Amino acid sequence: MTEGQDKPIGEMSFEEALRALEGVVRSLESGEVPLDESIALYERGEALRKACQARLDAAQARIEKIVQGGDGAPSGTVPFDVES
């Protein structure tokens, strides 16, 4: 059984979901998991991946909103990947 397999994904922090996803990948890569369990692990892994991606997207959106001017006051928004 992989780490975080029983905890609902919606209750996991990003770090917990990422560790659980890494555990799923390790289990699948080992090749020692029966087919039915592999399918269930793959489905869990896909749900964990989507949850992690959603958290990253939300964090990126928050960062894009937090742009400060020279005086420390918010001055607007810029895309996340543009260097100031």
PDB file of N, CA, C and O in Angstrom:
ATOM      1  N   MET A   1       0.853  -1.193   0.000  1.00  0.00           N
ATOM      2  CA  MET A   1       0.000   0.000   0.000  1.00  0.00           C
ATOM      3  C   MET A   1       0.887   1.240   0.000  1.00  0.00           C
ATOM      4  O   MET A   1       1.822   1.341   0.767  1.00  0.00           O
ATOM      5  N   THR A   2       0.601   2.187  -0.886  1.00  0.00           N
ATOM      6  CA  THR A   2       1.421   3.378  -0.990  1.00  0.00           C
ATOM      7  C   THR A   2       1.003   4.423   0.032  1.00  0.00           C
ATOM      8  O   THR A   2      -0.113   4.420   0.535  1.00  0.00           O
ATOM      9  N   GLU A   3       1.939   5.326   0.305  1.00  0.00           N
ATOM     10  CA  GLU A   3       1.687   6.394   1.264  1.00  0.00           C
ATOM     11  C   GLU A   3       0.531   7.260   0.795  1.00  0.00           C
ATOM     12  O   GLU A   3       0.432   7.646  -0.361  1.00  0.00           O
ATOM     13  N   GLY A   4      -0.397   7.575   1.710  1.00  0.00           N
ATOM     14  CA  GLY A   4      -1.511   8.451   1.392  1.00  0.00           C
ATOM     15  C   GLY A   4      -2.596   7.806   0.556  1.00  0.00           C
ATOM     16  O   GLY A   4      -3.466   8.478   0.039  1.00  0.00           O
ATOM     17  N   GLN A   5      -2.560   6.494   0.426  1.00  0.00           N
ATOM     18  CA  GLN A   5      -3.522   5.817  -0.446  1.00  0.00           C
ATOM     19  C   GLN A   5      -4.946   5.895   0.107  1.00  0.00           C
ATOM     20  O   GLN A   5      -5.894   5.908  -0.662  1.00  0.00           O
ATOM     21  N   ASP A   6      -5.111   5.939   1.413  1.00  0.00           N
ATOM     22  CA  ASP A   6      -6.443   5.925   1.999  1.00  0.00           C
ATOM     23  C   ASP A   6      -7.029   7.314   2.223  1.00  0.00           C
ATOM     24  O   ASP A   6      -8.237   7.461   2.311  1.00  0.00           O
ATOM     25  N   LYS A   7      -6.196   8.330   2.332  1.00  0.00           N
ATOM     26  CA  LYS A   7      -6.673   9.677   2.621  1.00  0.00           C
ATOM     27  C   LYS A   7      -7.324  10.282   1.377  1.00  0.00           C
ATOM     28  O   LYS A   7      -6.769  10.199   0.282  1.00  0.00           O
ATOM     29  N   PRO A   8      -8.492  10.889   1.542  1.00  0.00           N
ATOM     30  CA  PRO A   8      -9.131  11.537   0.389  1.00  0.00           C
ATOM     31  C   PRO A   8      -8.227  12.631  -0.186  1.00  0.00           C
ATOM     32  O   PRO A   8      -7.634  13.415   0.566  1.00  0.00           O
ATOM     33  N   ILE A   9      -8.143  12.693  -1.486  1.00  0.00           N
ATOM     34  CA  ILE A   9      -7.236  13.629  -2.143  1.00  0.00           C
ATOM     35  C   ILE A   9      -7.580  15.077  -1.791  1.00  0.00           C
ATOM     36  O   ILE A   9      -6.690  15.893  -1.588  1.00  0.00           O
ATOM     37  N   GLY A  10      -8.848  15.381  -1.671  1.00  0.00           N
ATOM     38  CA  GLY A  10      -9.270  16.742  -1.334  1.00  0.00           C
ATOM     39  C   GLY A  10      -8.819  17.207   0.038  1.00  0.00           C
ATOM     40  O   GLY A  10      -8.784  18.395   0.310  1.00  0.00           O
ATOM     41  N   GLU A  11      -8.448  16.281   0.901  1.00  0.00           N
ATOM     42  CA  GLU A  11      -7.985  16.622   2.251  1.00  0.00           C
ATOM     43  C   GLU A  11      -6.467  16.701   2.334  1.00  0.00           C
ATOM     44  O   GLU A  11      -5.923  17.020   3.384  1.00  0.00           O
ATOM     45  N   MET A  12      -5.782  16.395   1.249  1.00  0.00           N
ATOM     46  CA  MET A  12      -4.317  16.394   1.253  1.00  0.00           C
ATOM     47  C   MET A  12      -3.763  17.774   0.951  1.00  0.00           C
ATOM     48  O   MET A  12      -4.325  18.522   0.150  1.00  0.00           O
ATOM     49  N   SER A  13      -2.630  18.067   1.571  1.00  0.00           N
ATOM     50  CA  SER A  13      -1.879  19.258   1.173  1.00  0.00           C
ATOM     51  C   SER A  13      -1.187  18.939  -0.146  1.00  0.00           C
ATOM     52  O   SER A  13      -1.129  17.773  -0.571  1.00  0.00           O
ATOM     53  N   PHE A  14      -0.636  19.940  -0.784  1.00  0.00           N
ATOM     54  CA  PHE A  14       0.096  19.705  -2.030  1.00  0.00           C
ATOM     55  C   PHE A  14       1.229  18.715  -1.796  1.00  0.00           C
ATOM     56  O   PHE A  14       1.432  17.787  -2.581  1.00  0.00           O
ATOM     57  N   GLU A  15       1.957  18.920  -0.712  1.00  0.00           N
ATOM     58  CA  GLU A  15       3.105  18.055  -0.414  1.00  0.00           C
ATOM     59  C   GLU A  15       2.679  16.613  -0.168  1.00  0.00           C
ATOM     60  O   GLU A  15       3.345  15.681  -0.626  1.00  0.00           O
ATOM     61  N   GLU A  16       1.578  16.420   0.530  1.00  0.00           N
ATOM     62  CA  GLU A  16       1.072  15.064   0.768  1.00  0.00           C
ATOM     63  C   GLU A  16       0.656  14.402  -0.541  1.00  0.00           C
ATOM     64  O   GLU A  16       0.966  13.230  -0.782  1.00  0.00           O
ATOM     65  N   ALA A  17      -0.024  15.165  -1.388  1.00  0.00           N
ATOM     66  CA  ALA A  17      -0.474  14.620  -2.672  1.00  0.00           C
ATOM     67  C   ALA A  17       0.724  14.269  -3.555  1.00  0.00           C
ATOM     68  O   ALA A  17       0.730  13.223  -4.209  1.00  0.00           O
ATOM     69  N   LEU A  18       1.743  15.100  -3.537  1.00  0.00           N
ATOM     70  CA  LEU A  18       2.928  14.828  -4.334  1.00  0.00           C
ATOM     71  C   LEU A  18       3.650  13.578  -3.835  1.00  0.00           C
ATOM     72  O   LEU A  18       4.066  12.734  -4.637  1.00  0.00           O
ATOM     73  N   ARG A  19       3.779  13.442  -2.517  1.00  0.00           N
ATOM     74  CA  ARG A  19       4.412  12.226  -1.958  1.00  0.00           C
ATOM     75  C   ARG A  19       3.599  10.990  -2.313  1.00  0.00           C
ATOM     76  O   ARG A  19       4.156   9.945  -2.656  1.00  0.00           O
ATOM     77  N   ALA A  20       2.277  11.093  -2.232  1.00  0.00           N
ATOM     78  CA  ALA A  20       1.419   9.960  -2.583  1.00  0.00           C
ATOM     79  C   ALA A  20       1.575   9.614  -4.062  1.00  0.00           C
ATOM     80  O   ALA A  20       1.652   8.437  -4.426  1.00  0.00           O
ATOM     81  N   LEU A  21       1.658  10.627  -4.911  1.00  0.00           N
ATOM     82  CA  LEU A  21       1.858  10.401  -6.340  1.00  0.00           C
ATOM     83  C   LEU A  21       3.198   9.719  -6.593  1.00  0.00           C
ATOM     84  O   LEU A  21       3.287   8.777  -7.387  1.00  0.00           O
ATOM     85  N   GLU A  22       4.225  10.172  -5.919  1.00  0.00           N
ATOM     86  CA  GLU A  22       5.535   9.534  -6.054  1.00  0.00           C
ATOM     87  C   GLU A  22       5.477   8.072  -5.612  1.00  0.00           C
ATOM     88  O   GLU A  22       6.090   7.204  -6.233  1.00  0.00           O
ATOM     89  N   GLY A  23       4.720   7.782  -4.560  1.00  0.00           N
ATOM     90  CA  GLY A  23       4.552   6.406  -4.109  1.00  0.00           C
ATOM     91  C   GLY A  23       3.841   5.552  -5.137  1.00  0.00           C
ATOM     92  O   GLY A  23       4.209   4.393  -5.360  1.00  0.00           O
ATOM     93  N   VAL A  24       2.829   6.111  -5.773  1.00  0.00           N
ATOM     94  CA  VAL A  24       2.104   5.397  -6.823  1.00  0.00           C
ATOM     95  C   VAL A  24       3.060   5.072  -7.971  1.00  0.00           C
ATOM     96  O   VAL A  24       3.098   3.937  -8.462  1.00  0.00           O
ATOM     97  N   VAL A  25       3.850   6.046  -8.370  1.00  0.00           N
ATOM     98  CA  VAL A  25       4.789   5.837  -9.474  1.00  0.00           C
ATOM     99  C   VAL A  25       5.796   4.748  -9.115  1.00  0.00           C
ATOM    100  O   VAL A  25       6.071   3.854  -9.921  1.00  0.00           O
ATOM    101  N   ARG A  26       6.337   4.802  -7.898  1.00  0.00           N
ATOM    102  CA  ARG A  26       7.292   3.765  -7.465  1.00  0.00           C
ATOM    103  C   ARG A  26       6.650   2.385  -7.517  1.00  0.00           C
ATOM    104  O   ARG A  26       7.266   1.425  -7.985  1.00  0.00           O
ATOM    105  N   SER A  27       5.428   2.269  -7.033  1.00  0.00           N
ATOM    106  CA  SER A  27       4.731   0.979  -7.037  1.00  0.00           C
ATOM    107  C   SER A  27       4.518   0.461  -8.451  1.00  0.00           C
ATOM    108  O   SER A  27       4.747  -0.717  -8.740  1.00  0.00           O
ATOM    109  N   LEU A  28       4.082   1.352  -9.341  1.00  0.00           N
ATOM    110  CA  LEU A  28       3.838   0.940 -10.721  1.00  0.00           C
ATOM    111  C   LEU A  28       5.137   0.578 -11.436  1.00  0.00           C
ATOM    112  O   LEU A  28       5.179  -0.382 -12.197  1.00  0.00           O
ATOM    113  N   GLU A  29       6.198   1.335 -11.168  1.00  0.00           N
ATOM    114  CA  GLU A  29       7.474   1.066 -11.813  1.00  0.00           C
ATOM    115  C   GLU A  29       8.120  -0.223 -11.314  1.00  0.00           C
ATOM    116  O   GLU A  29       8.920  -0.815 -12.032  1.00  0.00           O
ATOM    117  N   SER A  30       7.770  -0.650 -10.118  1.00  0.00           N
ATOM    118  CA  SER A  30       8.380  -1.857  -9.565  1.00  0.00           C
ATOM    119  C   SER A  30       7.984  -3.090 -10.359  1.00  0.00           C
ATOM    120  O   SER A  30       8.714  -4.073 -10.397  1.00  0.00           O
ATOM    121  N   GLY A  31       6.809  -3.048 -10.984  1.00  0.00           N
ATOM    122  CA  GLY A  31       6.337  -4.182 -11.759  1.00  0.00           C
ATOM    123  C   GLY A  31       5.873  -5.345 -10.908  1.00  0.00           C
ATOM    124  O   GLY A  31       5.576  -6.420 -11.419  1.00  0.00           O
ATOM    125  N   GLU A  32       5.778  -5.137  -9.613  1.00  0.00           N
ATOM    126  CA  GLU A  32       5.398  -6.214  -8.703  1.00  0.00           C
ATOM    127  C   GLU A  32       3.951  -6.118  -8.241  1.00  0.00           C
ATOM    128  O   GLU A  32       3.537  -6.855  -7.355  1.00  0.00           O
ATOM    129  N   VAL A  33       3.189  -5.221  -8.848  1.00  0.00           N
ATOM    130  CA  VAL A  33       1.802  -5.006  -8.448  1.00  0.00           C
ATOM    131  C   VAL A  33       0.896  -5.773  -9.416  1.00  0.00           C
ATOM    132  O   VAL A  33       1.069  -5.676 -10.631  1.00  0.00           O
ATOM    133  N   PRO A  34      -0.065  -6.526  -8.894  1.00  0.00           N
ATOM    134  CA  PRO A  34      -0.997  -7.237  -9.777  1.00  0.00           C
ATOM    135  C   PRO A  34      -1.749  -6.265 -10.695  1.00  0.00           C
ATOM    136  O   PRO A  34      -1.917  -5.090 -10.370  1.00  0.00           O
ATOM    137  N   LEU A  35      -2.209  -6.767 -11.827  1.00  0.00           N
ATOM    138  CA  LEU A  35      -2.850  -5.942 -12.845  1.00  0.00           C
ATOM    139  C   LEU A  35      -4.007  -5.116 -12.303  1.00  0.00           C
ATOM    140  O   LEU A  35      -4.083  -3.902 -12.541  1.00  0.00           O
ATOM    141  N   ASP A  36      -4.926  -5.747 -11.579  1.00  0.00           N
ATOM    142  CA  ASP A  36      -6.083  -5.007 -11.060  1.00  0.00           C
ATOM    143  C   ASP A  36      -5.650  -3.876 -10.132  1.00  0.00           C
ATOM    144  O   ASP A  36      -6.189  -2.775 -10.183  1.00  0.00           O
ATOM    145  N   GLU A  37      -4.670  -4.145  -9.276  1.00  0.00           N
ATOM    146  CA  GLU A  37      -4.174  -3.111  -8.365  1.00  0.00           C
ATOM    147  C   GLU A  37      -3.429  -2.031  -9.149  1.00  0.00           C
ATOM    148  O   GLU A  37      -3.505  -0.849  -8.814  1.00  0.00           O
ATOM    149  N   SER A  38      -2.727  -2.419 -10.209  1.00  0.00           N
ATOM    150  CA  SER A  38      -2.034  -1.443 -11.052  1.00  0.00           C
ATOM    151  C   SER A  38      -3.017  -0.466 -11.677  1.00  0.00           C
ATOM    152  O   SER A  38      -2.758   0.734 -11.747  1.00  0.00           O
ATOM    153  N   ILE A  39      -4.137  -0.976 -12.134  1.00  0.00           N
ATOM    154  CA  ILE A  39      -5.156  -0.115 -12.741  1.00  0.00           C
ATOM    155  C   ILE A  39      -5.701   0.869 -11.702  1.00  0.00           C
ATOM    156  O   ILE A  39      -5.832   2.064 -11.967  1.00  0.00           O
ATOM    157  N   ALA A  40      -5.992   0.361 -10.510  1.00  0.00           N
ATOM    158  CA  ALA A  40      -6.488   1.232  -9.437  1.00  0.00           C
ATOM    159  C   ALA A  40      -5.430   2.266  -9.048  1.00  0.00           C
ATOM    160  O   ALA A  40      -5.754   3.441  -8.822  1.00  0.00           O
ATOM    161  N   LEU A  41      -4.170   1.845  -8.992  1.00  0.00           N
ATOM    162  CA  LEU A  41      -3.092   2.778  -8.666  1.00  0.00           C
ATOM    163  C   LEU A  41      -2.946   3.845  -9.749  1.00  0.00           C
ATOM    164  O   LEU A  41      -2.739   5.019  -9.448  1.00  0.00           O
ATOM    165  N   TYR A  42      -3.055   3.434 -11.002  1.00  0.00           N
ATOM    166  CA  TYR A  42      -2.957   4.388 -12.095  1.00  0.00           C
ATOM    167  C   TYR A  42      -4.070   5.435 -11.999  1.00  0.00           C
ATOM    168  O   TYR A  42      -3.824   6.633 -12.168  1.00  0.00           O
ATOM    169  N   GLU A  43      -5.289   4.981 -11.710  1.00  0.00           N
ATOM    170  CA  GLU A  43      -6.411   5.912 -11.569  1.00  0.00           C
ATOM    171  C   GLU A  43      -6.175   6.872 -10.407  1.00  0.00           C
ATOM    172  O   GLU A  43      -6.431   8.072 -10.520  1.00  0.00           O
ATOM    173  N   ARG A  44      -5.681   6.349  -9.294  1.00  0.00           N
ATOM    174  CA  ARG A  44      -5.365   7.190  -8.133  1.00  0.00           C
ATOM    175  C   ARG A  44      -4.260   8.185  -8.497  1.00  0.00           C
ATOM    176  O   ARG A  44      -4.321   9.354  -8.155  1.00  0.00           O
ATOM    177  N   GLY A  45      -3.268   7.699  -9.205  1.00  0.00           N
ATOM    178  CA  GLY A  45      -2.167   8.563  -9.620  1.00  0.00           C
ATOM    179  C   GLY A  45      -2.636   9.694 -10.519  1.00  0.00           C
ATOM    180  O   GLY A  45      -2.190  10.833 -10.377  1.00  0.00           O
ATOM    181  N   GLU A  46      -3.522   9.390 -11.431  1.00  0.00           N
ATOM    182  CA  GLU A  46      -4.052  10.423 -12.323  1.00  0.00           C
ATOM    183  C   GLU A  46      -4.848  11.463 -11.530  1.00  0.00           C
ATOM    184  O   GLU A  46      -4.740  12.665 -11.779  1.00  0.00           O
ATOM    185  N   ALA A  47      -5.624  11.025 -10.566  1.00  0.00           N
ATOM    186  CA  ALA A  47      -6.377  11.960  -9.722  1.00  0.00           C
ATOM    187  C   ALA A  47      -5.418  12.821  -8.890  1.00  0.00           C
ATOM    188  O   ALA A  47      -5.632  14.027  -8.728  1.00  0.00           O
ATOM    189  N   LEU A  48      -4.358  12.214  -8.380  1.00  0.00           N
ATOM    190  CA  LEU A  48      -3.352  12.967  -7.616  1.00  0.00           C
ATOM    191  C   LEU A  48      -2.640  13.976  -8.509  1.00  0.00           C
ATOM    192  O   LEU A  48      -2.408  15.117  -8.120  1.00  0.00           O
ATOM    193  N   ARG A  49      -2.302  13.571  -9.735  1.00  0.00           N
ATOM    194  CA  ARG A  49      -1.646  14.476 -10.676  1.00  0.00           C
ATOM    195  C   ARG A  49      -2.524  15.686 -10.971  1.00  0.00           C
ATOM    196  O   ARG A  49      -2.061  16.831 -10.965  1.00  0.00           O
ATOM    197  N   LYS A  50      -3.807  15.436 -11.196  1.00  0.00           N
ATOM    198  CA  LYS A  50      -4.735  16.533 -11.473  1.00  0.00           C
ATOM    199  C   LYS A  50      -4.851  17.469 -10.270  1.00  0.00           C
ATOM    200  O   LYS A  50      -4.906  18.692 -10.431  1.00  0.00           O
ATOM    201  N   ALA A  51      -4.891  16.906  -9.071  1.00  0.00           N
ATOM    202  CA  ALA A  51      -4.984  17.723  -7.856  1.00  0.00           C
ATOM    203  C   ALA A  51      -3.730  18.573  -7.688  1.00  0.00           C
ATOM    204  O   ALA A  51      -3.823  19.766  -7.362  1.00  0.00           O
ATOM    205  N   CYS A  52      -2.571  17.982  -7.921  1.00  0.00           N
ATOM    206  CA  CYS A  52      -1.316  18.736  -7.813  1.00  0.00           C
ATOM    207  C   CYS A  52      -1.266  19.841  -8.862  1.00  0.00           C
ATOM    208  O   CYS A  52      -0.875  20.974  -8.554  1.00  0.00           O
ATOM    209  N   GLN A  53      -1.665  19.535 -10.092  1.00  0.00           N
ATOM    210  CA  GLN A  53      -1.655  20.540 -11.151  1.00  0.00           C
ATOM    211  C   GLN A  53      -2.607  21.681 -10.826  1.00  0.00           C
ATOM    212  O   GLN A  53      -2.291  22.851 -11.052  1.00  0.00           O
ATOM    213  N   ALA A  54      -3.767  21.371 -10.281  1.00  0.00           N
ATOM    214  CA  ALA A  54      -4.723  22.416  -9.902  1.00  0.00           C
ATOM    215  C   ALA A  54      -4.134  23.318  -8.825  1.00  0.00           C
ATOM    216  O   ALA A  54      -4.302  24.547  -8.874  1.00  0.00           O
ATOM    217  N   ARG A  55      -3.444  22.719  -7.852  1.00  0.00           N
ATOM    218  CA  ARG A  55      -2.809  23.527  -6.802  1.00  0.00           C
ATOM    219  C   ARG A  55      -1.720  24.422  -7.386  1.00  0.00           C
ATOM    220  O   ARG A  55      -1.583  25.581  -7.011  1.00  0.00           O
ATOM    221  N   LEU A  56      -0.915  23.884  -8.301  1.00  0.00           N
ATOM    222  CA  LEU A  56       0.134  24.690  -8.935  1.00  0.00           C
ATOM    223  C   LEU A  56      -0.468  25.819  -9.764  1.00  0.00           C
ATOM    224  O   LEU A  56       0.034  26.946  -9.737  1.00  0.00           O
ATOM    225  N   ASP A  57      -1.533  25.536 -10.489  1.00  0.00           N
ATOM    226  CA  ASP A  57      -2.197  26.570 -11.282  1.00  0.00           C
ATOM    227  C   ASP A  57      -2.749  27.676 -10.386  1.00  0.00           C
ATOM    228  O   ASP A  57      -2.640  28.861 -10.712  1.00  0.00           O
ATOM    229  N   ALA A  58      -3.331  27.291  -9.248  1.00  0.00           N
ATOM    230  CA  ALA A  58      -3.869  28.279  -8.313  1.00  0.00           C
ATOM    231  C   ALA A  58      -2.745  29.127  -7.724  1.00  0.00           C
ATOM    232  O   ALA A  58      -2.887  30.345  -7.583  1.00  0.00           O
ATOM    233  N   ALA A  59      -1.622  28.492  -7.402  1.00  0.00           N
ATOM    234  CA  ALA A  59      -0.481  29.232  -6.861  1.00  0.00           C
ATOM    235  C   ALA A  59       0.058  30.206  -7.902  1.00  0.00           C
ATOM    236  O   ALA A  59       0.387  31.353  -7.580  1.00  0.00           O
ATOM    237  N   GLN A  60       0.139  29.772  -9.152  1.00  0.00           N
ATOM    238  CA  GLN A  60       0.611  30.641 -10.223  1.00  0.00           C
ATOM    239  C   GLN A  60      -0.311  31.844 -10.379  1.00  0.00           C
ATOM    240  O   GLN A  60       0.146  32.974 -10.517  1.00  0.00           O
ATOM    241  N   ALA A  61      -1.614  31.623 -10.318  1.00  0.00           N
ATOM    242  CA  ALA A  61      -2.574  32.722 -10.441  1.00  0.00           C
ATOM    243  C   ALA A  61      -2.403  33.717  -9.295  1.00  0.00           C
ATOM    244  O   ALA A  61      -2.477  34.930  -9.506  1.00  0.00           O
ATOM    245  N   ARG A  62      -2.160  33.204  -8.095  1.00  0.00           N
ATOM    246  CA  ARG A  62      -1.947  34.097  -6.951  1.00  0.00           C
ATOM    247  C   ARG A  62      -0.680  34.910  -7.124  1.00  0.00           C
ATOM    248  O   ARG A  62      -0.643  36.102  -6.815  1.00  0.00           O
ATOM    249  N   ILE A  63       0.378  34.275  -7.624  1.00  0.00           N
ATOM    250  CA  ILE A  63       1.644  34.982  -7.830  1.00  0.00           C
ATOM    251  C   ILE A  63       1.476  36.070  -8.880  1.00  0.00           C
ATOM    252  O   ILE A  63       2.002  37.172  -8.732  1.00  0.00           O
ATOM    253  N   GLU A  64       0.730  35.769  -9.932  1.00  0.00           N
ATOM    254  CA  GLU A  64       0.495  36.767 -10.976  1.00  0.00           C
ATOM    255  C   GLU A  64      -0.224  37.987 -10.425  1.00  0.00           C
ATOM    256  O   GLU A  64      -0.048  39.093 -10.934  1.00  0.00           O
ATOM    257  N   LYS A  65      -1.018  37.813  -9.392  1.00  0.00           N
ATOM    258  CA  LYS A  65      -1.775  38.926  -8.812  1.00  0.00           C
ATOM    259  C   LYS A  65      -0.922  39.756  -7.863  1.00  0.00           C
ATOM    260  O   LYS A  65      -1.266  40.885  -7.563  1.00  0.00           O
ATOM    261  N   ILE A  66       0.176  39.199  -7.354  1.00  0.00           N
ATOM    262  CA  ILE A  66       0.983  39.879  -6.346  1.00  0.00           C
ATOM    263  C   ILE A  66       2.192  40.526  -7.003  1.00  0.00           C
ATOM    264  O   ILE A  66       3.264  39.973  -7.040  1.00  0.00           O
ATOM    265  N   VAL A  67       1.987  41.697  -7.548  1.00  0.00           N
ATOM    266  CA  VAL A  67       3.066  42.449  -8.156  1.00  0.00           C
ATOM    267  C   VAL A  67       3.148  43.771  -7.413  1.00  0.00           C
ATOM    268  O   VAL A  67       2.174  44.503  -7.318  1.00  0.00           O
ATOM    269  N   GLN A  68       4.329  44.054  -6.872  1.00  0.00           N
ATOM    270  CA  GLN A  68       4.482  45.263  -6.083  1.00  0.00           C
ATOM    271  C   GLN A  68       5.339  46.292  -6.809  1.00  0.00           C
ATOM    272  O   GLN A  68       6.271  45.940  -7.532  1.00  0.00           O
ATOM    273  N   GLY A  69       5.007  47.543  -6.570  1.00  0.00           N
ATOM    274  CA  GLY A  69       5.795  48.641  -7.116  1.00  0.00           C
ATOM    275  C   GLY A  69       7.000  48.907  -6.234  1.00  0.00           C
ATOM    276  O   GLY A  69       7.234  48.222  -5.228  1.00  0.00           O
ATOM    277  N   GLY A  70       7.784  49.911  -6.583  1.00  0.00           N
ATOM    278  CA  GLY A  70       8.990  50.266  -5.841  1.00  0.00           C
ATOM    279  C   GLY A  70       8.713  50.650  -4.399  1.00  0.00           C
ATOM    280  O   GLY A  70       9.564  50.475  -3.528  1.00  0.00           O
ATOM    281  N   ASP A  71       7.513  51.161  -4.127  1.00  0.00           N
ATOM    282  CA  ASP A  71       7.171  51.551  -2.761  1.00  0.00           C
ATOM    283  C   ASP A  71       6.574  50.402  -1.956  1.00  0.00           C
ATOM    284  O   ASP A  71       6.170  50.579  -0.816  1.00  0.00           O
ATOM    285  N   GLY A  72       6.510  49.209  -2.544  1.00  0.00           N
ATOM    286  CA  GLY A  72       5.968  48.045  -1.837  1.00  0.00           C
ATOM    287  C   GLY A  72       4.472  47.877  -1.982  1.00  0.00           C
ATOM    288  O   GLY A  72       3.918  46.885  -1.547  1.00  0.00           O
ATOM    289  N   ALA A  73       3.829  48.849  -2.594  1.00  0.00           N
ATOM    290  CA  ALA A  73       2.380  48.754  -2.802  1.00  0.00           C
ATOM    291  C   ALA A  73       2.102  47.970  -4.077  1.00  0.00           C
ATOM    292  O   ALA A  73       2.872  48.046  -5.033  1.00  0.00           O
ATOM    293  N   PRO A  74       1.005  47.235  -4.094  1.00  0.00           N
ATOM    294  CA  PRO A  74       0.659  46.505  -5.309  1.00  0.00           C
ATOM    295  C   PRO A  74       0.533  47.469  -6.486  1.00  0.00           C
ATOM    296  O   PRO A  74      -0.053  48.542  -6.369  1.00  0.00           O
ATOM    297  N   SER A  75       1.126  47.089  -7.623  1.00  0.00           N
ATOM    298  CA  SER A  75       1.103  47.980  -8.775  1.00  0.00           C
ATOM    299  C   SER A  75       0.431  47.371  -9.990  1.00  0.00           C
ATOM    300  O   SER A  75       0.396  47.980 -11.044  1.00  0.00           O
ATOM    301  N   GLY A  76      -0.071  46.170  -9.881  1.00  0.00           N
ATOM    302  CA  GLY A  76      -0.738  45.542 -11.013  1.00  0.00           C
ATOM    303  C   GLY A  76      -0.414  44.064 -11.084  1.00  0.00           C
ATOM    304  O   GLY A  76       0.042  43.474 -10.110  1.00  0.00           O
ATOM    305  N   THR A  77      -0.659  43.512 -12.250  1.00  0.00           N
ATOM    306  CA  THR A  77      -0.389  42.094 -12.442  1.00  0.00           C
ATOM    307  C   THR A  77       0.489  41.898 -13.671  1.00  0.00           C
ATOM    308  O   THR A  77       0.482  42.706 -14.590  1.00  0.00           O
ATOM    309  N   VAL A  78       1.252  40.826 -13.645  1.00  0.00           N
ATOM    310  CA  VAL A  78       2.052  40.422 -14.802  1.00  0.00           C
ATOM    311  C   VAL A  78       2.004  38.910 -14.878  1.00  0.00           C
ATOM    312  O   VAL A  78       1.774  38.241 -13.861  1.00  0.00           O
ATOM    313  N   PRO A  79       2.221  38.361 -16.055  1.00  0.00           N
ATOM    314  CA  PRO A  79       2.293  36.895 -16.153  1.00  0.00           C
ATOM    315  C   PRO A  79       3.387  36.342 -15.265  1.00  0.00           C
ATOM    316  O   PRO A  79       4.414  36.987 -15.050  1.00  0.00           O
ATOM    317  N   PHE A  80       3.193  35.155 -14.787  1.00  0.00           N
ATOM    318  CA  PHE A  80       4.114  34.497 -13.870  1.00  0.00           C
ATOM    319  C   PHE A  80       5.522  34.354 -14.440  1.00  0.00           C
ATOM    320  O   PHE A  80       6.499  34.564 -13.767  1.00  0.00           O
ATOM    321  N   ASP A  81       5.651  34.037 -15.722  1.00  0.00           N
ATOM    322  CA  ASP A  81       6.956  33.710 -16.277  1.00  0.00           C
ATOM    323  C   ASP A  81       7.711  34.917 -16.823  1.00  0.00           C
ATOM    324  O   ASP A  81       8.800  34.760 -17.362  1.00  0.00           O
ATOM    325  N   VAL A  82       7.186  36.132 -16.681  1.00  0.00           N
ATOM    326  CA  VAL A  82       7.881  37.320 -17.149  1.00  0.00           C
ATOM    327  C   VAL A  82       8.767  37.835 -16.028  1.00  0.00           C
ATOM    328  O   VAL A  82       8.332  38.042 -14.909  1.00  0.00           O
ATOM    329  N   GLU A  83      10.069  38.027 -16.359  1.00  0.00           N
ATOM    330  CA  GLU A  83      11.004  38.544 -15.357  1.00  0.00           C
ATOM    331  C   GLU A  83      10.894  40.054 -15.296  1.00  0.00           C
ATOM    332  O   GLU A  83      10.781  40.726 -16.306  1.00  0.00           O
ATOM    333  N   SER A  84      10.960  40.583 -14.061  1.00  0.00           N
ATOM    334  CA  SER A  84      10.876  42.039 -13.875  1.00  0.00           C
ATOM    335  C   SER A  84      12.245  42.646 -13.846  1.00  0.00           C
ATOM    336  O   SER A  84      13.165  42.120 -13.353  1.00  0.00           O
TER     337      SER A  84
END
